[in-house]
Coordinates of N, CA and C in Angstrom, one line a residue:
M1 N 0.9 -1.2 0.0 CA 0.0 0.0 0.0 C 0.9 1.2 0.0
T2 N 0.6 2.2 -0.9 CA 1.4 3.4 -1.0 C 1.0 4.4 0.1
T3 N 1.9 4.9 0.8 CA 1.7 5.9 1.8 C 2.3 7.2 1.4
F4 N 1.7 8.3 1.9 CA 2.1 9.7 1.6 C 2.5 10.4 2.8
P5 N 3.6 11.2 2.8 CA 4.0 11.9 4.0 C 2.9 13.0 4.4
A6 N 2.9 13.3 5.6 CA 2.0 14.3 6.1 C 2.2 15.6 5.4
G7 N 1.1 16.3 5.0 CA 1.2 17.5 4.3 C 1.1 17.4 2.8
T8 N 1.1 16.2 2.3 CA 1.0 16.0 0.8 C -0.3 16.6 0.3
F9 N -1.4 16.3 1.0 CA -2.7 16.8 0.5 C -3.2 18.0 1.3
T10 N -3.8 18.9 0.7 CA -4.3 20.1 1.3 C -5.7 20.3 0.8
P11 N -6.7 20.5 1.7 CA -6.6 20.3 3.2 C -6.4 18.9 3.6
A12 N -5.7 18.7 4.7 CA -5.4 17.4 5.2 C -6.7 16.8 5.8
P13 N -7.0 15.5 5.4 CA -8.2 14.9 5.9 C -8.1 14.6 7.4
G14 N -9.3 14.5 8.0 CA -9.3 14.2 9.4 C -10.1 15.2 10.2
R15 N -10.5 14.9 11.4 CA -11.3 15.8 12.2 C -10.4 17.0 12.7
G16 N -11.0 18.2 12.8 CA -10.3 19.3 13.2 C -10.2 19.4 14.7
R17 N -9.6 20.4 15.3 CA -9.5 20.6 16.7 C -10.8 20.8 17.3
V18 N -11.0 20.3 18.5 CA -12.3 20.5 19.2 C -12.7 21.9 19.4
G19 N -11.8 22.7 19.9 CA -12.0 24.2 20.1 C -12.4 24.9 18.8
R20 N -11.8 24.5 17.7 CA -12.1 25.2 16.4 C -13.4 24.7 15.9
M21 N -13.8 23.5 16.1 CA -15.1 23.0 15.6 C -16.2 23.6 16.4
L22 N -16.0 23.8 17.8 CA -17.0 24.4 18.6 C -17.2 25.8 18.2
F23 N -16.1 26.5 17.9 CA -16.2 28.0 17.6 C -16.9 28.1 16.2
V24 N -16.6 27.3 15.2 CA -17.2 27.4 13.9 C -18.7 27.1 14.0
H25 N -19.0 26.0 14.7 CA -20.4 25.6 14.8 C -21.2 26.6 15.6
A26 N -20.7 27.1 16.7 CA -21.5 28.2 17.5 C -21.6 29.4 16.6
R27 N -20.6 29.8 15.9 CA -20.7 31.0 15.1 C -21.7 30.9 14.0
T28 N -21.7 29.7 13.4 CA -22.7 29.4 12.3 C -24.1 29.5 12.9
E29 N -24.4 28.8 14.0 CA -25.7 28.8 14.6 C -26.1 30.2 15.0
A30 N -25.2 31.0 15.6 CA -25.6 32.4 16.0 C -25.9 33.3 14.8
M31 N -25.1 33.2 13.7 CA -25.3 34.0 12.5 C -26.6 33.6 11.8
L32 N -27.0 32.3 11.8 CA -28.2 31.9 11.2 C -29.4 32.5 12.0
T33 N -29.3 32.5 13.3 CA -30.4 33.1 14.1 C -30.5 34.6 13.9
L34 N -29.3 35.3 13.9 CA -29.4 36.8 13.8 C -29.7 37.2 12.4
R35 N -29.6 36.3 11.4 CA -30.0 36.7 10.0 C -31.5 36.4 9.7
N36 N -32.1 35.6 10.6 CA -33.5 35.2 10.4 C -34.5 36.3 10.9
S37 N -35.2 36.8 9.9 CA -36.1 38.0 10.2 C -37.2 37.6 11.3
E38 N -37.7 36.4 11.2 CA -38.7 36.0 12.2 C -38.1 35.9 13.6
Q39 N -36.9 35.4 13.7 CA -36.2 35.3 15.0 C -35.9 36.7 15.5
I40 N -35.5 37.6 14.6 CA -35.2 39.0 15.1 C -36.5 39.7 15.6
L41 N -37.6 39.4 15.0 CA -38.9 39.9 15.5 C -39.1 39.4 16.9
L42 N -38.9 38.1 17.1 CA -39.2 37.5 18.4 C -38.2 37.9 19.5
T43 N -36.9 37.9 19.1 CA -35.9 38.0 20.1 C -35.5 39.5 20.4
L44 N -35.8 40.4 19.4 CA -35.3 41.8 19.6 C -36.4 42.8 19.5
L45 N -37.1 42.8 18.4 CA -38.1 43.9 18.1 C -39.2 43.9 19.2
I46 N -39.7 42.8 19.5 CA -40.8 42.7 20.5 C -40.3 43.2 21.9
P47 N -39.1 42.7 22.4 CA -38.6 43.2 23.6 C -38.3 44.7 23.6
V48 N -37.8 45.2 22.5 CA -37.5 46.7 22.3 C -38.9 47.4 22.4
A49 N -39.9 46.9 21.7 CA -41.2 47.6 21.8 C -41.8 47.6 23.2
L50 N -41.6 46.5 23.9 CA -42.1 46.5 25.3 C -41.3 47.4 26.2
L51 N -40.0 47.4 26.0 CA -39.2 48.3 26.8 C -39.6 49.8 26.6
V52 N -39.8 50.2 25.4 CA -40.2 51.6 25.2 C -41.7 51.8 25.6
G53 N -42.5 50.9 25.3 CA -44.0 51.0 25.6 C -44.2 51.1 27.1
L54 N -43.7 50.1 27.8 CA -44.0 50.1 29.3 C -43.3 51.2 30.0
T55 N -42.2 51.8 29.4 CA -41.5 52.9 30.1 C -42.3 54.2 29.8
V56 N -42.7 54.4 28.5 CA -43.3 55.7 28.1 C -44.8 55.8 28.5
L57 N -45.5 54.6 28.3 CA -46.9 54.6 28.5 C -47.2 54.2 29.9
D58 N -48.2 54.8 30.5 CA -48.6 54.4 31.9 C -49.6 53.3 31.9
I59 N -49.1 52.1 31.4 CA -50.0 50.9 31.4 C -50.0 50.2 32.7
L60 N -48.9 50.0 33.3 CA -48.8 49.4 34.6 C -48.4 50.4 35.6
D61 N -48.8 50.1 36.9 CA -48.5 51.0 38.0 C -47.1 50.7 38.5
L62 N -46.1 51.5 38.0 CA -44.7 51.2 38.3 C -44.1 52.5 39.0
P63 N -43.2 52.3 39.9 CA -42.5 53.4 40.6 C -41.6 54.2 39.6
D64 N -41.4 55.4 39.9 CA -40.4 56.2 39.1 C -39.0 56.0 39.5
P65 N -38.1 56.0 38.6 CA -38.2 56.0 37.2 C -38.7 54.6 36.7
R66 N -39.7 54.7 35.8 CA -40.3 53.4 35.3 C -39.4 52.5 34.7
V67 N -38.4 53.0 34.0 CA -37.5 52.2 33.2 C -36.7 51.2 34.1
D68 N -36.5 51.6 35.4 CA -35.8 50.7 36.3 C -36.6 49.4 36.5
S69 N -37.9 49.5 36.6 CA -38.7 48.3 36.9 C -39.0 47.6 35.6
V70 N -38.9 48.3 34.4 CA -39.2 47.6 33.2 C -38.1 46.8 32.7
V71 N -36.8 47.2 32.9 CA -35.6 46.5 32.4 C -35.6 45.1 32.8
P72 N -35.7 44.7 34.1 CA -35.7 43.3 34.5 C -36.7 42.4 33.8
R73 N -37.9 43.0 33.6 CA -38.9 42.2 32.9 C -38.6 42.0 31.4
V74 N -38.1 43.0 30.8 CA -37.7 42.9 29.4 C -36.5 42.0 29.2
F75 N -35.5 42.0 30.1 CA -34.4 41.1 30.0 C -34.8 39.7 30.2
A76 N -35.7 39.4 31.1 CA -36.3 38.1 31.3 C -37.0 37.6 30.0
L77 N -37.8 38.5 29.4 CA -38.5 38.2 28.2 C -37.5 37.9 27.1
A78 N -36.4 38.6 27.0 CA -35.4 38.4 25.9 C -34.8 37.1 26.1
V79 N -34.5 36.7 27.3 CA -33.9 35.4 27.5 C -34.9 34.3 27.1
M80 N -36.1 34.4 27.6 CA -37.1 33.4 27.2 C -37.4 33.3 25.7
S81 N -37.4 34.4 25.1 CA -37.7 34.5 23.7 C -36.7 33.8 22.8
S82 N -35.4 34.0 23.2 CA -34.3 33.5 22.4 C -34.0 32.0 22.8
A83 N -33.8 31.8 24.1 CA -33.4 30.5 24.5 C -34.5 29.4 24.5
F84 N -35.7 29.8 24.7 CA -36.8 28.8 24.7 C -37.5 28.8 23.3
T85 N -38.2 29.9 23.0 CA -39.1 29.9 21.9 C -38.3 29.8 20.6
G86 N -37.3 30.6 20.4 CA -36.4 30.6 19.2 C -35.7 29.2 19.1
Q87 N -35.2 28.7 20.2 CA -34.5 27.5 20.1 C -35.4 26.3 19.7
A88 N -36.6 26.3 20.3 CA -37.5 25.2 20.1 C -37.9 25.2 18.6
I89 N -38.3 26.4 18.1 CA -38.7 26.5 16.7 C -37.6 26.1 15.7
A90 N -36.4 26.6 16.0 CA -35.3 26.3 15.1 C -35.0 24.8 15.1
L91 N -35.0 24.2 16.3 CA -34.7 22.8 16.4 C -35.7 22.0 15.7
G92 N -37.0 22.3 15.9 CA -38.1 21.6 15.2 C -38.0 21.6 13.7
F93 N -37.6 22.7 13.1 CA -37.5 22.8 11.7 C -36.2 22.2 11.2
D94 N -35.2 22.3 12.0 CA -33.9 21.6 11.6 C -34.2 20.1 11.5
R95 N -34.9 19.5 12.4 CA -35.3 18.1 12.3 C -36.1 17.8 11.1
R96 N -37.1 18.7 10.8 CA -37.9 18.5 9.7 C -37.2 18.5 8.4
Y97 N -36.2 19.3 8.2 CA -35.5 19.4 7.0 C -34.2 18.6 6.9
G98 N -34.0 17.7 7.9 CA -32.9 16.8 7.9 C -31.6 17.4 8.3
V99 N -31.6 18.6 8.8 CA -30.3 19.3 9.2 C -29.5 18.5 10.3
L100 N -30.3 18.0 11.3 CA -29.6 17.3 12.4 C -29.0 16.0 11.9
K101 N -29.7 15.3 11.0 CA -29.2 14.0 10.4 C -27.9 14.3 9.7
R102 N -27.8 15.3 8.9 CA -26.6 15.6 8.2 C -25.5 16.0 9.1
L103 N -25.8 16.8 10.1 CA -24.7 17.2 11.1 C -24.2 16.0 11.9
A104 N -25.1 15.1 12.2 CA -24.7 13.9 12.9 C -23.8 13.0 12.1
A105 N -23.9 13.1 10.8 CA -23.0 12.3 9.9 C -21.7 12.9 9.7
T106 N -21.4 14.1 10.2 CA -20.1 14.8 10.1 C -19.2 14.3 11.2
A107 N -18.1 15.0 11.3 CA -17.1 14.6 12.4 C -17.5 15.3 13.7
L108 N -18.5 16.1 13.7 CA -18.9 16.7 15.0 C -19.5 15.7 15.9
P109 N -19.0 15.5 17.1 CA -19.6 14.6 18.1 C -20.9 15.2 18.6
R110 N -21.8 14.3 19.1 CA -23.1 14.7 19.5 C -23.0 15.8 20.6
W111 N -22.1 15.6 21.6 CA -22.0 16.6 22.7 C -21.6 18.0 22.1
L112 N -20.8 18.0 21.0 CA -20.4 19.3 20.5 C -21.5 20.0 19.7
L113 N -22.4 19.2 19.1 CA -23.6 19.8 18.5 C -24.4 20.5 19.5
V114 N -24.6 19.9 20.7 CA -25.4 20.5 21.7 C -24.7 21.7 22.3
S115 N -23.4 21.6 22.5 CA -22.6 22.7 23.1 C -22.5 23.9 22.2
G116 N -22.4 23.6 20.8 CA -22.4 24.7 19.9 C -23.7 25.5 19.9
R117 N -24.9 24.8 20.0 CA -26.1 25.5 20.1 C -26.2 26.3 21.4
A118 N -25.7 25.7 22.5 CA -25.8 26.4 23.8 C -24.9 27.7 23.7
V119 N -23.7 27.6 23.2 CA -22.9 28.8 23.1 C -23.5 29.8 22.2
A120 N -24.1 29.4 21.0 CA -24.7 30.3 20.1 C -25.9 31.0 20.8
G121 N -26.7 30.2 21.6 CA -27.7 30.8 22.4 C -27.3 31.9 23.3
L122 N -26.2 31.7 24.0 CA -25.6 32.7 24.9 C -25.1 33.9 24.2
V123 N -24.6 33.7 23.0 CA -24.1 34.8 22.2 C -25.3 35.7 21.7
V124 N -26.4 35.0 21.3 CA -27.6 35.8 20.8 C -28.2 36.5 22.0
V125 N -28.2 35.9 23.2 CA -28.8 36.6 24.4 C -27.9 37.8 24.7
A126 N -26.6 37.6 24.6 CA -25.7 38.7 25.0 C -25.9 39.9 24.0
V127 N -26.1 39.6 22.7 CA -26.4 40.7 21.8 C -27.7 41.4 22.1
Q128 N -28.7 40.6 22.4 CA -30.0 41.2 22.8 C -29.8 42.1 24.0
L129 N -29.2 41.7 25.1 CA -29.1 42.4 26.3 C -28.2 43.7 26.1
V130 N -27.2 43.6 25.3 CA -26.4 44.8 25.0 C -27.3 45.8 24.3
V131 N -28.0 45.4 23.3 CA -28.9 46.4 22.6 C -30.0 47.0 23.5
L132 N -30.6 46.1 24.3 CA -31.6 46.6 25.2 C -31.0 47.4 26.3
G133 N -29.9 47.1 26.8 CA -29.2 47.8 27.9 C -28.8 49.2 27.4
V134 N -28.3 49.3 26.2 CA -27.9 50.7 25.6 C -29.2 51.5 25.5
L135 N -30.3 50.9 24.9 CA -31.5 51.7 24.7 C -32.1 52.1 26.1
A136 N -32.0 51.2 27.1 CA -32.5 51.6 28.4 C -31.7 52.7 29.0
A137 N -30.4 52.6 28.8 CA -29.5 53.7 29.4 C -29.8 55.0 28.7
I138 N -30.2 55.1 27.5 CA -30.6 56.3 26.8 C -31.8 56.8 27.4
M139 N -32.7 55.9 27.9 CA -34.0 56.3 28.5 C -33.9 56.6 29.9
G140 N -32.7 56.5 30.5 CA -32.5 56.9 31.9 C -32.1 55.8 32.9
W141 N -31.9 54.6 32.4 CA -31.6 53.5 33.3 C -30.2 53.6 33.8
A142 N -30.0 53.5 35.0 CA -28.7 53.6 35.6 C -28.6 52.5 36.7
P143 N -28.2 51.3 36.3 CA -28.2 50.1 37.2 C -27.0 50.3 38.2
G144 N -27.2 49.7 39.4 CA -26.1 49.7 40.4 C -25.1 48.6 40.1
L145 N -23.9 48.9 40.2 CA -22.8 47.9 39.9 C -22.9 46.7 40.8
A146 N -23.5 46.8 42.0 CA -23.5 45.7 42.9 C -24.3 44.5 42.4
G147 N -25.4 44.8 41.7 CA -26.2 43.8 41.2 C -25.9 43.2 39.8
L148 N -25.0 43.9 39.1 CA -24.7 43.4 37.7 C -24.1 42.0 37.7
A149 N -23.2 41.7 38.6 CA -22.7 40.4 38.6 C -23.7 39.3 38.8
W150 N -24.6 39.6 39.7 CA -25.7 38.6 40.0 C -26.6 38.5 38.7
A151 N -26.9 39.7 38.1 CA -27.7 39.6 36.9 C -27.1 38.8 35.8
V152 N -25.7 38.9 35.6 CA -25.0 38.1 34.6 C -25.2 36.6 34.9
L153 N -25.0 36.3 36.2 CA -25.1 34.9 36.6 C -26.6 34.4 36.3
L154 N -27.5 35.2 36.7 CA -28.9 34.8 36.4 C -29.2 34.6 35.0
V155 N -28.7 35.5 34.1 CA -28.9 35.4 32.7 C -28.3 34.1 32.2
L156 N -27.1 33.8 32.7 CA -26.4 32.5 32.2 C -27.3 31.3 32.6
V157 N -27.7 31.2 33.9 CA -28.4 30.1 34.4 C -29.8 30.1 33.7
G158 N -30.4 31.2 33.5 CA -31.7 31.3 32.9 C -31.7 30.9 31.4
T159 N -30.6 31.3 30.7 CA -30.5 30.9 29.3 C -30.3 29.4 29.2
L160 N -29.5 28.8 30.0 CA -29.3 27.3 29.9 C -30.6 26.6 30.3
S161 N -31.3 27.1 31.3 CA -32.6 26.5 31.7 C -33.6 26.5 30.6
F162 N -33.9 27.7 30.1 CA -34.8 27.9 29.0 C -34.4 27.2 27.8
G163 N -33.1 27.1 27.5 CA -32.6 26.4 26.4 C -32.9 24.9 26.5
A164 N -32.7 24.3 27.7 CA -33.1 22.9 27.8 C -34.5 22.7 27.6
L165 N -35.4 23.6 28.0 CA -36.8 23.5 27.8 C -37.1 23.6 26.3
G166 N -36.4 24.5 25.6 CA -36.6 24.6 24.2 C -36.2 23.3 23.4
V167 N -35.1 22.7 23.8 CA -34.6 21.5 23.2 C -35.7 20.4 23.5
L168 N -36.2 20.3 24.7 CA -37.2 19.3 25.1 C -38.4 19.4 24.1
L169 N -38.9 20.7 23.9 CA -40.0 20.8 23.0 C -39.7 20.6 21.6
G170 N -38.6 21.3 21.1 CA -38.3 21.2 19.7 C -37.8 19.9 19.2
G171 N -37.2 19.1 20.2 CA -36.6 17.8 19.8 C -37.6 16.6 19.8
A172 N -38.8 16.8 20.2 CA -39.7 15.7 20.4 C -41.0 15.7 19.5
L173 N -41.4 17.0 19.1 CA -42.7 17.1 18.4 C -42.4 17.5 16.9
K174 N -43.5 17.4 16.1 CA -43.4 17.9 14.7 C -43.2 19.4 14.7
A175 N -42.6 19.9 13.6 CA -42.2 21.3 13.5 C -43.4 22.2 13.6
E176 N -44.5 21.8 12.9 CA -45.7 22.7 13.0 C -46.3 22.7 14.4
V177 N -46.3 21.6 15.1 CA -46.8 21.6 16.5 C -45.9 22.4 17.4
V178 N -44.5 22.3 17.2 CA -43.6 23.1 17.9 C -43.8 24.6 17.7
L179 N -44.0 25.0 16.5 CA -44.2 26.4 16.2 C -45.4 27.0 16.9
A180 N -46.5 26.2 16.9 CA -47.7 26.7 17.5 C -47.6 26.7 19.0
L181 N -47.1 25.6 19.6 CA -47.0 25.4 21.0 C -46.0 26.3 21.7
A182 N -44.9 26.5 21.0 CA -43.8 27.4 21.5 C -44.4 28.9 21.6
N183 N -45.1 29.3 20.6 CA -45.6 30.7 20.7 C -46.7 30.8 21.7
V184 N -47.6 29.8 21.9 CA -48.6 29.8 22.9 C -48.0 29.9 24.3
V185 N -47.0 29.1 24.5 CA -46.3 29.1 25.8 C -45.6 30.4 26.1
W186 N -45.0 31.0 25.0 CA -44.4 32.3 25.1 C -45.4 33.4 25.6
F187 N -46.5 33.4 24.9 CA -47.6 34.3 25.2 C -48.1 34.2 26.6
V188 N -48.4 32.9 27.0 CA -48.9 32.7 28.3 C -47.9 33.1 29.4
L189 N -46.7 32.8 29.2 CA -45.7 33.1 30.2 C -45.4 34.6 30.3
L190 N -45.6 35.3 29.1 CA -45.4 36.8 29.1 C -46.5 37.4 29.9
L191 N -47.7 37.0 29.8 CA -48.8 37.7 30.5 C -49.1 37.1 31.9
G192 N -48.9 35.8 32.0 CA -49.3 35.1 33.3 C -48.1 34.4 34.0
G193 N -46.9 34.6 33.5 CA -45.8 33.9 34.1 C -44.9 34.8 34.9
G194 N -45.3 36.0 35.3 CA -44.6 36.8 36.2 C -43.7 37.8 35.5
I195 N -43.8 38.0 34.2 CA -43.0 38.9 33.4 C -43.7 40.3 33.4
V196 N -44.8 40.4 32.8 CA -45.5 41.7 32.7 C -46.3 42.0 34.0
V197 N -47.0 41.0 34.5 CA -47.7 41.2 35.8 C -46.9 40.5 36.9
P198 N -46.5 41.3 37.9 CA -45.7 40.7 39.0 C -46.5 39.7 39.8
P199 N -45.9 38.7 40.3 CA -46.6 37.7 41.1 C -47.4 38.2 42.3
D200 N -46.8 39.3 43.0 CA -47.5 39.8 44.2 C -48.8 40.5 43.8
S201 N -49.0 40.8 42.5 CA -50.3 41.4 42.1 C -51.3 40.4 41.7
M202 N -51.0 39.1 41.7 CA -51.9 38.1 41.3 C -52.8 37.6 42.5
P203 N -54.0 37.2 42.3 CA -54.9 36.8 43.4 C -54.5 35.5 44.0
G204 N -54.8 35.4 45.3 CA -54.6 34.1 46.0 C -53.2 33.5 46.0
A205 N -53.2 32.2 45.8 CA -52.0 31.5 45.7 C -51.4 31.5 44.4
L206 N -52.0 32.1 43.4 CA -51.5 32.1 42.0 C -50.1 32.7 41.9
G207 N -49.9 33.8 42.7 CA -48.5 34.4 42.7 C -47.5 33.4 43.2
D208 N -47.8 32.6 44.2 CA -46.8 31.6 44.7 C -46.5 30.5 43.6
V209 N -47.5 30.2 42.8 CA -47.4 29.2 41.8 C -46.5 29.8 40.7
V210 N -46.7 31.0 40.3 CA -45.9 31.7 39.3 C -44.5 31.8 39.6
M211 N -44.2 31.9 40.9 CA -42.8 32.0 41.4 C -42.1 30.7 41.2
L212 N -42.8 29.6 41.0 CA -42.2 28.3 40.7 C -41.9 28.1 39.2
L213 N -42.4 29.0 38.4 CA -42.1 28.9 37.0 C -40.8 29.6 36.7
P214 N -40.0 29.1 35.6 CA -38.7 29.7 35.3 C -38.8 31.2 35.0
S215 N -39.9 31.6 34.3 CA -40.1 33.0 33.9 C -40.3 33.9 35.2
G216 N -41.1 33.4 36.1 CA -41.3 34.2 37.3 C -40.1 34.3 38.2
A217 N -39.3 33.2 38.3 CA -38.1 33.2 39.1 C -37.0 34.1 38.5
L218 N -36.9 34.0 37.1 CA -35.9 34.8 36.5 C -36.2 36.3 36.6
T219 N -37.5 36.7 36.4 CA -37.9 38.1 36.5 C -37.7 38.6 37.9
D220 N -38.1 37.8 38.9 CA -37.9 38.2 40.3 C -36.4 38.4 40.6
G221 N -35.6 37.4 40.2 CA -34.2 37.5 40.5 C -33.5 38.7 39.8
L222 N -33.9 39.0 38.6 CA -33.3 40.1 37.9 C -33.8 41.5 38.6
H223 N -35.0 41.5 39.0 CA -35.5 42.7 39.7 C -34.7 42.9 41.0
T224 N -34.4 41.8 41.8 CA -33.7 42.0 43.0 C -32.2 42.5 42.7
A225 N -31.6 41.9 41.6 CA -30.3 42.3 41.3 C -30.2 43.7 40.7
L226 N -31.0 44.0 39.8 CA -30.9 45.3 39.0 C -31.6 46.5 39.7
V227 N -32.7 46.2 40.4 CA -33.4 47.3 41.0 C -33.0 47.5 42.5
D228 N -33.0 46.4 43.2 CA -32.6 46.5 44.6 C -31.1 46.5 44.9
G229 N -30.4 46.0 43.9 CA -28.9 45.9 44.0 C -28.5 44.8 45.0
G230 N -29.3 43.8 45.2 CA -29.0 42.8 46.2 C -28.8 41.4 45.5
A231 N -28.5 40.4 46.3 CA -28.3 39.1 45.8 C -29.7 38.3 45.8
P232 N -30.1 37.7 44.7 CA -31.3 37.0 44.7 C -31.2 35.8 45.6
G233 N -32.4 35.4 46.2 CA -32.4 34.3 47.1 C -32.2 33.0 46.4
W234 N -31.8 32.0 47.2 CA -31.5 30.7 46.6 C -32.7 30.0 45.9
P235 N -34.0 30.3 46.3 CA -35.1 29.7 45.6 C -35.1 30.0 44.1
V236 N -34.7 31.2 43.8 CA -34.6 31.6 42.4 C -33.7 30.7 41.6
F237 N -32.5 30.5 42.1 CA -31.6 29.6 41.4 C -32.1 28.1 41.4
A238 N -32.7 27.8 42.5 CA -33.2 26.4 42.7 C -34.3 26.1 41.6
V239 N -35.2 27.1 41.4 CA -36.2 26.9 40.4 C -35.6 26.8 39.0
L240 N -34.7 27.7 38.7 CA -34.1 27.7 37.3 C -33.3 26.4 37.1
V241 N -32.5 26.0 38.0 CA -31.7 24.8 37.9 C -32.6 23.6 37.8
G242 N -33.6 23.6 38.7 CA -34.5 22.4 38.7 C -35.2 22.2 37.4
W243 N -35.8 23.3 36.8 CA -36.4 23.2 35.5 C -35.4 22.7 34.4
G244 N -34.2 23.3 34.4 CA -33.2 23.0 33.4 C -32.8 21.5 33.6
A245 N -32.6 21.0 34.8 CA -32.1 19.7 35.0 C -33.1 18.7 34.5
V246 N -34.4 18.9 34.9 CA -35.4 18.0 34.5 C -35.6 18.0 33.0
A247 N -35.6 19.2 32.4 CA -35.8 19.2 31.0 C -34.6 18.5 30.2
T248 N -33.4 18.7 30.7 CA -32.3 18.0 30.1 C -32.4 16.5 30.2
L249 N -32.8 16.0 31.4 CA -32.9 14.6 31.5 C -34.0 14.0 30.6
V250 N -35.1 14.7 30.5 CA -36.2 14.2 29.7 C -35.8 14.3 28.2
A251 N -35.1 15.4 27.8 CA -34.8 15.7 26.4 C -33.8 14.6 25.9
T252 N -32.9 14.1 26.8 CA -32.0 13.1 26.4 C -32.7 11.8 25.9
R253 N -33.9 11.6 26.4 CA -34.6 10.4 26.1 C -35.6 10.6 25.0
T254 N -36.0 11.8 24.7 CA -37.1 12.1 23.8 C -36.7 12.8 22.5
T255 N -35.5 13.4 22.5 CA -35.1 14.1 21.3 C -34.8 13.2 20.1
K256 N -35.3 13.6 19.0 CA -35.1 12.8 17.8 C -34.3 13.6 16.7
L257 N -33.7 12.9 15.8 CA -32.9 13.6 14.8 C -33.8 14.0 13.6
S258 N -35.0 13.4 13.5 CA -35.9 13.7 12.4 C -37.4 13.6 12.9

């Protein structure tokens, strides 16, 4: 059998470095999301509209400056929109069009496919929050530095938790069902999940139930960090981690490639 010295053929066959593969895969996923007009509407334009609308219009009874109370809600919405709804819909249609099957046939290991999507999700959320934060600062938002570190940690945990829920939904059902169900869940959590209407304004024990939802826990934690400048209580992290862990466990058993 004839052998050739290393470097004879360019590009050299074989799997690339893990770090390089992760970077390229995450960059590709992030760019596909940011170029998708429907995803931009969901992940950026609607949060921007709510940020401006709830700050300028006296729709909810909020203390002055209103923007301080609006920002945590809009940040939580941005995380949920991108990590859960956007992720679920994208995954559902990737399965429908055979994208996952083709990626699984490449040199990318399964864990790297998941990691690439997770990193891409964090990048998209970071872009969202930078845009929303700059706009909020223009409108008079001045967050305390003490709570920013806690807010970053909450966003990280919240993104991973909602991302796992998105994978659970998008990896098990048909694309059309995922599209409808993900938008319904998004709308329900927006209005009744502790984002627009705070849990303490809800009747009876409904507020306590809402605080057990990832949307309610994330919004409450961001409010504590960004408005009060304090450390969120451990129940906030427990709720987010709990939802994420259960969703991950179930998704590993139910996610399909097609």
